[in-house]
Tab-separated table of C-alpha atoms in Angstrom:
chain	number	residue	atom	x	y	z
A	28	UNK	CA	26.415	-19.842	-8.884
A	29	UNK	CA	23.771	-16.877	-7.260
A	30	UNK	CA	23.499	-13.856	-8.643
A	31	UNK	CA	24.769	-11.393	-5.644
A	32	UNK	CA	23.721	-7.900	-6.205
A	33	UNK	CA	26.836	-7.379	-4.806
A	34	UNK	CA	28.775	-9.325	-6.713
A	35	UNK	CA	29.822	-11.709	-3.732
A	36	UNK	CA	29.863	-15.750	-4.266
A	37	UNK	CA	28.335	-18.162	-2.055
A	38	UNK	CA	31.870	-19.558	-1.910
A	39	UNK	CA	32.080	-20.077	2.036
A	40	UNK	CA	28.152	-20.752	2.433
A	41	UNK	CA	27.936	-23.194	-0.786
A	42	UNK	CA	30.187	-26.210	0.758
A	43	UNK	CA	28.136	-26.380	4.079
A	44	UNK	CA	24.679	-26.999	3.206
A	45	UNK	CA	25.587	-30.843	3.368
A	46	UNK	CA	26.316	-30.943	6.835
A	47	UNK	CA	23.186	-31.084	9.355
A	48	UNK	CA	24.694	-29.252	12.211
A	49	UNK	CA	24.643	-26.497	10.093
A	50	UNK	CA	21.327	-26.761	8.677
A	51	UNK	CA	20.198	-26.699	12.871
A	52	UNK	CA	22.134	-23.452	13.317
A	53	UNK	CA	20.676	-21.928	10.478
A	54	UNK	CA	17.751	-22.692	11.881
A	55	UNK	CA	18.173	-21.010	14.991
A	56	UNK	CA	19.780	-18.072	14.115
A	57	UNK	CA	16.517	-16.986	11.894
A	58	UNK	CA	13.988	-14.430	12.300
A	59	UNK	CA	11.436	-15.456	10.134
A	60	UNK	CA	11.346	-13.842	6.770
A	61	UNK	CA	8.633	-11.323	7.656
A	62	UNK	CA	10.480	-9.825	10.914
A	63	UNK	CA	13.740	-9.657	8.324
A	64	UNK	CA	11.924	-7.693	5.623
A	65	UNK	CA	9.606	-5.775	8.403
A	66	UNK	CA	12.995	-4.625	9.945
A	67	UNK	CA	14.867	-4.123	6.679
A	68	UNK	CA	12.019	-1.732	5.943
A	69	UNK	CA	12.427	0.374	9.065
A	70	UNK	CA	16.081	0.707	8.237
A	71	UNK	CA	14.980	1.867	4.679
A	72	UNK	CA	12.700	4.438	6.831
A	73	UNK	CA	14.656	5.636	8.888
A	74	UNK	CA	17.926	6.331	6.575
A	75	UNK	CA	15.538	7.725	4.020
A	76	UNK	CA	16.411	5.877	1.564
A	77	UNK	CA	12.718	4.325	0.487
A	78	UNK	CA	9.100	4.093	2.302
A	79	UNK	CA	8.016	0.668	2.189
A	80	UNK	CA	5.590	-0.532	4.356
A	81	UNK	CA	3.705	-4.251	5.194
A	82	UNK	CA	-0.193	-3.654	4.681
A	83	UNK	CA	-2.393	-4.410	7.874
A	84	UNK	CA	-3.506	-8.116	7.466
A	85	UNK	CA	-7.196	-7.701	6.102
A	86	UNK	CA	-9.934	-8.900	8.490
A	87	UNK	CA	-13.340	-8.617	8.358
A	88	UNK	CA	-15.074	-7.181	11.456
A	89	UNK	CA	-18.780	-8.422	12.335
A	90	UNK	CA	-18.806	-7.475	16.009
A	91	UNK	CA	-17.758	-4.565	18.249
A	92	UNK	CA	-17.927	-3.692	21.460
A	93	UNK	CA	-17.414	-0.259	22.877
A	94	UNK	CA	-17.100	-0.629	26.485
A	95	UNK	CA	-17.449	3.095	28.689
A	96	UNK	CA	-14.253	4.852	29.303
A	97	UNK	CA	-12.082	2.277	27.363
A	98	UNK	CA	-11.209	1.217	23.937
A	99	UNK	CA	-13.392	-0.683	21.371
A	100	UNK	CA	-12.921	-4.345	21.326
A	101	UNK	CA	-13.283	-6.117	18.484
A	102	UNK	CA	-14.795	-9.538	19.340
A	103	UNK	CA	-16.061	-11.267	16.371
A	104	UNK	CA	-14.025	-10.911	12.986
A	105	UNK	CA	-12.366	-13.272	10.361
A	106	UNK	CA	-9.430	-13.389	7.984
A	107	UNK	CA	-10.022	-12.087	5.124
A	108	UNK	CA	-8.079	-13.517	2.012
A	109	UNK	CA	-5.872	-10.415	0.608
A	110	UNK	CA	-6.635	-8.855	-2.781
A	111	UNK	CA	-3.647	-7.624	-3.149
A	112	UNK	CA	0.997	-8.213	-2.307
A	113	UNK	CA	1.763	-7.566	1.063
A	114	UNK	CA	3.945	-5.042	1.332
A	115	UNK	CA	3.989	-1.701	-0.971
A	116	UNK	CA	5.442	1.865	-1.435
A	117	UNK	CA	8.013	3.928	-3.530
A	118	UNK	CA	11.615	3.791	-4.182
A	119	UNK	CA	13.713	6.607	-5.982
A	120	UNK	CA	10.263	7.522	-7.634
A	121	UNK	CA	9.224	4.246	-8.536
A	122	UNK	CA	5.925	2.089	-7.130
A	123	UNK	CA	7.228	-0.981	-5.426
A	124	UNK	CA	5.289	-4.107	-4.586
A	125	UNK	CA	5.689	-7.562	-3.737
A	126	UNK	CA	5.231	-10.607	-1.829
A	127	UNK	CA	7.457	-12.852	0.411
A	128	UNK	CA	6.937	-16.567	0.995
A	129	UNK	CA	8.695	-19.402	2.635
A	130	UNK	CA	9.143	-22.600	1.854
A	131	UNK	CA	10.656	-26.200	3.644
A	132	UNK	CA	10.925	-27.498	0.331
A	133	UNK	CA	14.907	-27.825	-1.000
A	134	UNK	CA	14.786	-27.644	-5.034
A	135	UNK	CA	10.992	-26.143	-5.813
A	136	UNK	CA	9.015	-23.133	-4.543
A	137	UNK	CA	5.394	-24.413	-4.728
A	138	UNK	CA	3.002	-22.144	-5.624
A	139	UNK	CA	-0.185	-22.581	-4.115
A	140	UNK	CA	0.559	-19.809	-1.399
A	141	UNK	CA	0.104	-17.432	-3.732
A	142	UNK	CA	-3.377	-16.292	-4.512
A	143	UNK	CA	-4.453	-15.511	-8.039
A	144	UNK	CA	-5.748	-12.425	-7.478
A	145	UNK	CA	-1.892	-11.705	-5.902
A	146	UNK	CA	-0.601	-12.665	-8.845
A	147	UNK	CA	-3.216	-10.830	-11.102
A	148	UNK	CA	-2.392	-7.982	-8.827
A	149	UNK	CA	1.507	-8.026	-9.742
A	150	UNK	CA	0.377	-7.736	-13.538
A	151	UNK	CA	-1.368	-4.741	-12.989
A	152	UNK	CA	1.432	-3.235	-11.047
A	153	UNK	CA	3.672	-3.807	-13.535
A	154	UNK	CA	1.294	-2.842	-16.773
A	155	UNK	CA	1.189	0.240	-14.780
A	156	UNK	CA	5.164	0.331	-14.516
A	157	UNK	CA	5.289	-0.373	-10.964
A	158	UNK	CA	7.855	-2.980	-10.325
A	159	UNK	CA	6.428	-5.653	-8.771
A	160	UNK	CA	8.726	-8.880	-7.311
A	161	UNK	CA	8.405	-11.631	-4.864
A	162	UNK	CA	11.016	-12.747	-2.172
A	163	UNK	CA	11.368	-16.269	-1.709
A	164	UNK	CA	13.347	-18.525	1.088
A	165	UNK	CA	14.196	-21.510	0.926
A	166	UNK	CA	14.677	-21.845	4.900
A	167	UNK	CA	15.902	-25.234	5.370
A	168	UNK	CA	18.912	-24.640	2.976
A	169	UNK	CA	18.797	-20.571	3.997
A	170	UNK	CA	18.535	-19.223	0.835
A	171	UNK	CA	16.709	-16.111	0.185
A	172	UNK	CA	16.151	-14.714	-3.717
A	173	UNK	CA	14.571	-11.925	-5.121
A	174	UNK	CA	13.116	-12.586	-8.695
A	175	UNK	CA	10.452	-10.425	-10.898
A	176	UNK	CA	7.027	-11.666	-10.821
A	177	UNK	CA	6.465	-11.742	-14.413
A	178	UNK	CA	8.468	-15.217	-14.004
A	179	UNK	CA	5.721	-16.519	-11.873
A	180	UNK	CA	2.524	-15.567	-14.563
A	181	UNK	CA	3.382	-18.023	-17.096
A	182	UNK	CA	2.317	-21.107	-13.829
A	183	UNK	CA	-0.912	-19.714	-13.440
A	184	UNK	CA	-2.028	-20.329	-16.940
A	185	UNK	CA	-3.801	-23.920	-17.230
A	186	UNK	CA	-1.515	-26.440	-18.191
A	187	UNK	CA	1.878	-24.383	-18.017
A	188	UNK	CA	4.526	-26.921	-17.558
A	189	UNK	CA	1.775	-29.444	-15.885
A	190	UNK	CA	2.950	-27.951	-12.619
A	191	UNK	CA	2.419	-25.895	-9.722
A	192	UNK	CA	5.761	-25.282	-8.149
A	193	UNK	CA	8.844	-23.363	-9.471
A	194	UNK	CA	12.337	-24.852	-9.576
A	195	UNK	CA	15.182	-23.641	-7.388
A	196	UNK	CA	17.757	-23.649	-10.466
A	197	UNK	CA	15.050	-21.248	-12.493
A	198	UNK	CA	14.473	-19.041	-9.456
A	199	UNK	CA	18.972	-18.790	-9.053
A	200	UNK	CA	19.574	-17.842	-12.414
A	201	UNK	CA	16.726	-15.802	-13.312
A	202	UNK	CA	16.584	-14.146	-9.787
A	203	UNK	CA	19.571	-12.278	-7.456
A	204	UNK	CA	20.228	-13.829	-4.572
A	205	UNK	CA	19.588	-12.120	-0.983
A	206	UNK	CA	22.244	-12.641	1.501
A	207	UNK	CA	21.773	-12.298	4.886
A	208	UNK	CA	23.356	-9.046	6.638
A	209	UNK	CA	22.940	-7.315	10.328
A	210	UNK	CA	21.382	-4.220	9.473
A	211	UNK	CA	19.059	-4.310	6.959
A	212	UNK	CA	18.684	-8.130	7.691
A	213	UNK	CA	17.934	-8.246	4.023
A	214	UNK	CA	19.462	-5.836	2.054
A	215	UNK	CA	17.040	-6.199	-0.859
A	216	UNK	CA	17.153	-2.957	-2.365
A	217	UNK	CA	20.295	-3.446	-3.423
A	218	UNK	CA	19.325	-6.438	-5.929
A	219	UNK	CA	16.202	-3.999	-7.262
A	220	UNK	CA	18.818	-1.459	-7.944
A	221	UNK	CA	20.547	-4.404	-10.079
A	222	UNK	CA	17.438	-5.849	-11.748
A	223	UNK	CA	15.196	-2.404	-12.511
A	224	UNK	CA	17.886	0.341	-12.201
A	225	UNK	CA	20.872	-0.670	-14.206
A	226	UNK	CA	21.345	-2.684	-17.629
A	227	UNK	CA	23.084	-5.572	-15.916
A	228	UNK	CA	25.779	-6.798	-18.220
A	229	UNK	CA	26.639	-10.685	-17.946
B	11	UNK	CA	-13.823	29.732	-8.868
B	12	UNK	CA	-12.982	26.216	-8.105
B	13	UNK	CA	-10.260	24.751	-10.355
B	14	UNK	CA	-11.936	21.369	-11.708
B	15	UNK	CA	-9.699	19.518	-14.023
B	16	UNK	CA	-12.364	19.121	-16.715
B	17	UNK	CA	-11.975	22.965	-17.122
B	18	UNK	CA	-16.291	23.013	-15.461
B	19	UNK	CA	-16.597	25.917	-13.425
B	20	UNK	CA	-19.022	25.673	-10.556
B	21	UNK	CA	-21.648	28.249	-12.249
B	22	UNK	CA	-24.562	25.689	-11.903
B	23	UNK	CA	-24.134	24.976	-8.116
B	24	UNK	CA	-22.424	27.577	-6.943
B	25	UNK	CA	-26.252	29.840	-6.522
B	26	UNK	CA	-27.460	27.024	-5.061
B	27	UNK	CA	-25.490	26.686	-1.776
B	28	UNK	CA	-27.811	29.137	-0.069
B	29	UNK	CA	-30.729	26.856	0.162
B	30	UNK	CA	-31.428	24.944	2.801
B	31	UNK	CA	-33.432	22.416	0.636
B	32	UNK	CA	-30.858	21.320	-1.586
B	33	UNK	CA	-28.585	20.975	1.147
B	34	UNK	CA	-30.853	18.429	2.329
B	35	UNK	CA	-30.884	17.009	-1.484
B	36	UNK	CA	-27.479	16.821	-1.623
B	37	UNK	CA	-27.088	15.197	2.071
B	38	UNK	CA	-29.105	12.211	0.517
B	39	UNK	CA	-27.942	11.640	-2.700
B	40	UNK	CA	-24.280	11.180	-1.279
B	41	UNK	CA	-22.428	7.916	-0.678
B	42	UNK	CA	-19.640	8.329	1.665
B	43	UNK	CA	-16.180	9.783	0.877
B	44	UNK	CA	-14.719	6.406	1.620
B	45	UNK	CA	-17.681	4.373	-0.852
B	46	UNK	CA	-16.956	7.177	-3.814
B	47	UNK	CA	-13.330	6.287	-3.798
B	48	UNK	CA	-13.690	2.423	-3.443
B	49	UNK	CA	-15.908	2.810	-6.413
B	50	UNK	CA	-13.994	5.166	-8.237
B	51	UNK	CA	-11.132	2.547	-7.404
B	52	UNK	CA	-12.579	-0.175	-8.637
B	53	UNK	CA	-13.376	1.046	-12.083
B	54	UNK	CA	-9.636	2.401	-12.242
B	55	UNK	CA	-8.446	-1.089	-12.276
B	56	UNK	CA	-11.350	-2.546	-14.562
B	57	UNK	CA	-10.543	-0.091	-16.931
B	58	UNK	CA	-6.993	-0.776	-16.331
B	59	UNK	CA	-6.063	2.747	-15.634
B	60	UNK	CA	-4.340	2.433	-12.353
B	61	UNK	CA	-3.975	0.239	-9.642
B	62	UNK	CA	-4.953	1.895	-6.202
B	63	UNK	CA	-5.982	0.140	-3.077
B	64	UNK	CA	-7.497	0.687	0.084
B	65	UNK	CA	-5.283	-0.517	2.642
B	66	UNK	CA	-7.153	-3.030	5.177
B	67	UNK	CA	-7.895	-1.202	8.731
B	68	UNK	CA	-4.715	-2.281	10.873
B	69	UNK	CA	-6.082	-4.453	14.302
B	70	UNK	CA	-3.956	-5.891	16.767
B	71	UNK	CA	-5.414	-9.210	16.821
B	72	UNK	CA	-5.221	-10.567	20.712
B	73	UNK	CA	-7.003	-13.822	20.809
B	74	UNK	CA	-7.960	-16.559	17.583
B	75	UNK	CA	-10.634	-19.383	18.070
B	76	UNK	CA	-10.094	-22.257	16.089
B	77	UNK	CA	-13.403	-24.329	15.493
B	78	UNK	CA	-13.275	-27.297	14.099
B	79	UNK	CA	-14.375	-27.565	10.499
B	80	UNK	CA	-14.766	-24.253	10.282
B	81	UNK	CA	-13.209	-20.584	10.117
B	82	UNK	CA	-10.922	-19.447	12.879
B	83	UNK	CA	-12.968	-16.403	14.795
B	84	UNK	CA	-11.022	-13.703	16.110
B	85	UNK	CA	-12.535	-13.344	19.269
B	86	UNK	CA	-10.798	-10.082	20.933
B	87	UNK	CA	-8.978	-7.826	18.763
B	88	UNK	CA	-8.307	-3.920	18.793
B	89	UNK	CA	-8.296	-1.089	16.415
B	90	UNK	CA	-4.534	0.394	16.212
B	91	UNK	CA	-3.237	3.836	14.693
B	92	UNK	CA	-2.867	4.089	10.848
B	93	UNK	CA	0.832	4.789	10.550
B	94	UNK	CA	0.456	5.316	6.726
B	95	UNK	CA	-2.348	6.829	4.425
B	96	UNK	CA	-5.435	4.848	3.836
B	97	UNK	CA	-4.770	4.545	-0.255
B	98	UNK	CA	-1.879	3.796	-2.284
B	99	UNK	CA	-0.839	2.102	-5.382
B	100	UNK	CA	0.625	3.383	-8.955
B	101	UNK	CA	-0.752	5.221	-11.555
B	102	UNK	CA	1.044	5.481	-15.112
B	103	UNK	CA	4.549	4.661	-13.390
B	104	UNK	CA	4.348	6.454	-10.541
B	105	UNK	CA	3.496	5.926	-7.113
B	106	UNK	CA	0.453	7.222	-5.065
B	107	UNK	CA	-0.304	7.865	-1.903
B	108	UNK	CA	-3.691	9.888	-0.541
B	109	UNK	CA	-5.835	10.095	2.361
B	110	UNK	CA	-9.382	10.899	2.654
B	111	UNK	CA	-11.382	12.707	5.030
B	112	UNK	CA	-14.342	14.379	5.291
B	113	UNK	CA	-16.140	17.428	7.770
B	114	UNK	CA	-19.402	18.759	8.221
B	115	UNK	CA	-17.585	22.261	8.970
B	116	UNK	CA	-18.678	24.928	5.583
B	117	UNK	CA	-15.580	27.033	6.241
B	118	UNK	CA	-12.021	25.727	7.266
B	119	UNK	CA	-11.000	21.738	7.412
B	120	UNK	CA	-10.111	21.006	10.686
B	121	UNK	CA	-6.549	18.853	10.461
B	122	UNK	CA	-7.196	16.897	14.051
B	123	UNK	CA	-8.267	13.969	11.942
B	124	UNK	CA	-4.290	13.600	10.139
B	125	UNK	CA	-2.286	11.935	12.642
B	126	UNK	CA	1.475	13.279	12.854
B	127	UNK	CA	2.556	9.794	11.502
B	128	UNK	CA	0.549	9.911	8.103
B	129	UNK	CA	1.609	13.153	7.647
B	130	UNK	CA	5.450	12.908	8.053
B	131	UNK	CA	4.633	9.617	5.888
B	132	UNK	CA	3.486	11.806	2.913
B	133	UNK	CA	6.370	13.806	3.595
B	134	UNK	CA	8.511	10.857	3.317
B	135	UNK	CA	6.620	9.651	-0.075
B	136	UNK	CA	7.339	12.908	-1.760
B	137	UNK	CA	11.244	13.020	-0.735
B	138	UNK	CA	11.131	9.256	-3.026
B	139	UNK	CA	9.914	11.056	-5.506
B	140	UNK	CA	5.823	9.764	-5.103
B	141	UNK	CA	2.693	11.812	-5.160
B	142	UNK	CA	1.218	12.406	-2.014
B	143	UNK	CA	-2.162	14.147	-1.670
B	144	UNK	CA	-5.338	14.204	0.464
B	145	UNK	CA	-8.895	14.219	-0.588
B	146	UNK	CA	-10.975	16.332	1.390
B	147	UNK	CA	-14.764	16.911	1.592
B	148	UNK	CA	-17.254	19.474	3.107
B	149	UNK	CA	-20.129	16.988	2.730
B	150	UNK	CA	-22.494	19.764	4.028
B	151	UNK	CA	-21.559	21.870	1.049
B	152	UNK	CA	-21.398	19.255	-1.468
B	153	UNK	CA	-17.646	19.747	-2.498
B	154	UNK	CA	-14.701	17.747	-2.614
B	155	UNK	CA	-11.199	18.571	-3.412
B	156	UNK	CA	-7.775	17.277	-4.204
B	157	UNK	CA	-5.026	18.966	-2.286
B	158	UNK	CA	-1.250	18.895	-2.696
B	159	UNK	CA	0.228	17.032	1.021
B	160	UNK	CA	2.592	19.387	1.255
B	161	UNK	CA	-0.023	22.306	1.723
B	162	UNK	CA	-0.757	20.532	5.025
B	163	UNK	CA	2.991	20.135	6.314
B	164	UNK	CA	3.226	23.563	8.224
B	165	UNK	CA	0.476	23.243	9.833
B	166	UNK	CA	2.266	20.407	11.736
B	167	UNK	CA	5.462	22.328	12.605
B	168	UNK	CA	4.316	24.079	16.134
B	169	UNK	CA	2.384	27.039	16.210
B	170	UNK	CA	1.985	27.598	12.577
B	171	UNK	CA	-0.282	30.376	12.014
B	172	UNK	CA	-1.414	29.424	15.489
B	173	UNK	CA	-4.298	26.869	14.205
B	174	UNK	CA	-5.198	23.560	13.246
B	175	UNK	CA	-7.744	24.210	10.305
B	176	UNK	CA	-7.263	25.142	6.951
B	177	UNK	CA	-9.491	27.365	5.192
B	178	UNK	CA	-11.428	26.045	2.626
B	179	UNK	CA	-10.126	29.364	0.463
B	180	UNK	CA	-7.078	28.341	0.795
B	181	UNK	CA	-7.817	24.472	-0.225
B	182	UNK	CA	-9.764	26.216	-3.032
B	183	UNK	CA	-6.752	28.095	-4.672
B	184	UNK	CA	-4.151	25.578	-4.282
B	185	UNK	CA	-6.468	22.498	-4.748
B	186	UNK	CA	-8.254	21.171	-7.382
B	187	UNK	CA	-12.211	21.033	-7.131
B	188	UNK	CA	-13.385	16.791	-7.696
B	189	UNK	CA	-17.159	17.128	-9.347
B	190	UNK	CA	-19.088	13.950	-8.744
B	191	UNK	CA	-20.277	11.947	-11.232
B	192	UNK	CA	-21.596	8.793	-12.312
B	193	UNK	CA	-18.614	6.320	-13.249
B	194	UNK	CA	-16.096	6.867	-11.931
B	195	UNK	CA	-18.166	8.622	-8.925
B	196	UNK	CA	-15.055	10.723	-8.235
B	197	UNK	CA	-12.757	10.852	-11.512
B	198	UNK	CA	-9.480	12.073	-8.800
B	199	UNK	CA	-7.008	11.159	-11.656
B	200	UNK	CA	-7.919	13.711	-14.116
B	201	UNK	CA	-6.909	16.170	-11.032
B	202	UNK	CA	-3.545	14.054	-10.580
B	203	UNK	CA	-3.159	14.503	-14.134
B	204	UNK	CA	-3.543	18.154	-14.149
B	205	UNK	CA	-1.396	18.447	-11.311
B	206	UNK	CA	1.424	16.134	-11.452
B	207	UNK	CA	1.191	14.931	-15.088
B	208	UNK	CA	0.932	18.493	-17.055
B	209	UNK	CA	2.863	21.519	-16.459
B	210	UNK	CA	-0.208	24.489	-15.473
B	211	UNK	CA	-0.559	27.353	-17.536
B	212	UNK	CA	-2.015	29.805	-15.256
């Protein structure tokens, strides 16, 4: 029913999403989405095979201290909201950006986690012929996709649709499916080789 | 004798560099490296001509305050390494990746200020096939220059000519001279074009 960039069903996984025992191990067998893509991206480092990196979360500083012999301390800053996807860099010559968000929700992504100016960002990237996607988990029914951001621009126009989240059955068959693996956690260079580096045929 | 991308050569302000006035001049006039690029930056994306960021400055955040009713206050935080360049994004398809520094020495750039990490990181870029440069300025002198990253990689491999400076003749030949000017204050992608985008007839 997922798209698997590697061309894998969710035939064993698919059947056991009723049960609740499983939903609890899911639950505790999960790094959070962020530690799986921060470690998938040292894998990609380290093999050489792309440099992506998470950008530093942006804060802005009002207060230093710079005690004698030791290091500056910070002691008055606040979050600042972030202008731009988290996590950038290049892949077989090509810019890559994107964003990853979870959800507790079962059918819909909502959408208010992302920022305009994230998703205004993503446009740019892409007018510019970056490829620019967004990672989505569902973590209660542990499913992780990849889909292109241009499906995402249409919700932050007034009115599209009336609504403000983005259906599970849209996101599975316009998106490929991340399954979860040991090393890279999330292997999800392997569905932007599908989607931006091969004419998929159906 | 600078190579500027607009095909200018330095006639006007070359005779000029003796002076100690207009060193003075220029010394006020200036905005700082890091300003003329945020600028320059800035009207790239307006203009929707690339899309290049400044990465937030990474902190290790150690303790949050959460008032009520109002912002949460970082209250002890400290500054951590850069592991990447400062400035990245994508530019006509392809990704870039730059740092910027600046020294008050006339003659050589001393390379102290590149950490190891950010420059095996441009090395890394180019092997993906991105463009990987630094910006440096003499700010004494008044110029600025793009330079090819890989100029700088020997000088990281031990005892490379013996020294950790390069000399601004060198930077000069194998560069490209960056003229100020108004909007953008530092047009850098006219010297990506000519470098990266065009082949160079000598």
């Amino acid at each position: 029913m997922f798209h698997y960039p590697n061309g894998r069903k969710t035939v064993q996984s698919a059947p056991q999403k009723s049960s609740p025992q499983t939903k609890t191990e899911y639950g505790k067998r999960g790094m959070t989405l962020e530690e799986d893509i921060n470690q998938s991206n040292e894998f990609y480092l380290a093999k050489g095979l792309a440099v992506i990196h998470k950008k530093p979360t942006p804060v802005q500083i009002v207060s230093v201290h710079y005690p004698k012999r030791s290091a500056a301390v910070i002691q008055e800053a606040y979050f600042k909201t972030a202008s731009t996807t988290d996590y950038n860099g290049v892949y077989k010559g090509r810019h890559i950006d994107f964003e990853a968000k979870e959800t507790k929700n079962k059918s819909s992504f909502p959408l208010k986690n992302f920022h305009v100016h994230q998703i205004s960002h993503m446009e740019a990237v892409q007018k510019q012929g970056g490829i620019a996607f967004v990672i989505l988990r569902f973590s209660l029914i542990d499913e992780t996709f990849l889909l292109d951001a241009s499906y995402l621009f249409p919700y932050f126009k007034s009115g599209y649709k009336g609504r403000k989240s983005i259906l599970l059955s849209e996101i599975a068959s316009c998106g490929m499916a991340l399954p979860l693996s040991l090393s890279p956690r999330i292997h999800y260079l392997k569905a932007v080789d599908a989607l931006y580096f091969t004419s998929i045929g159906s």
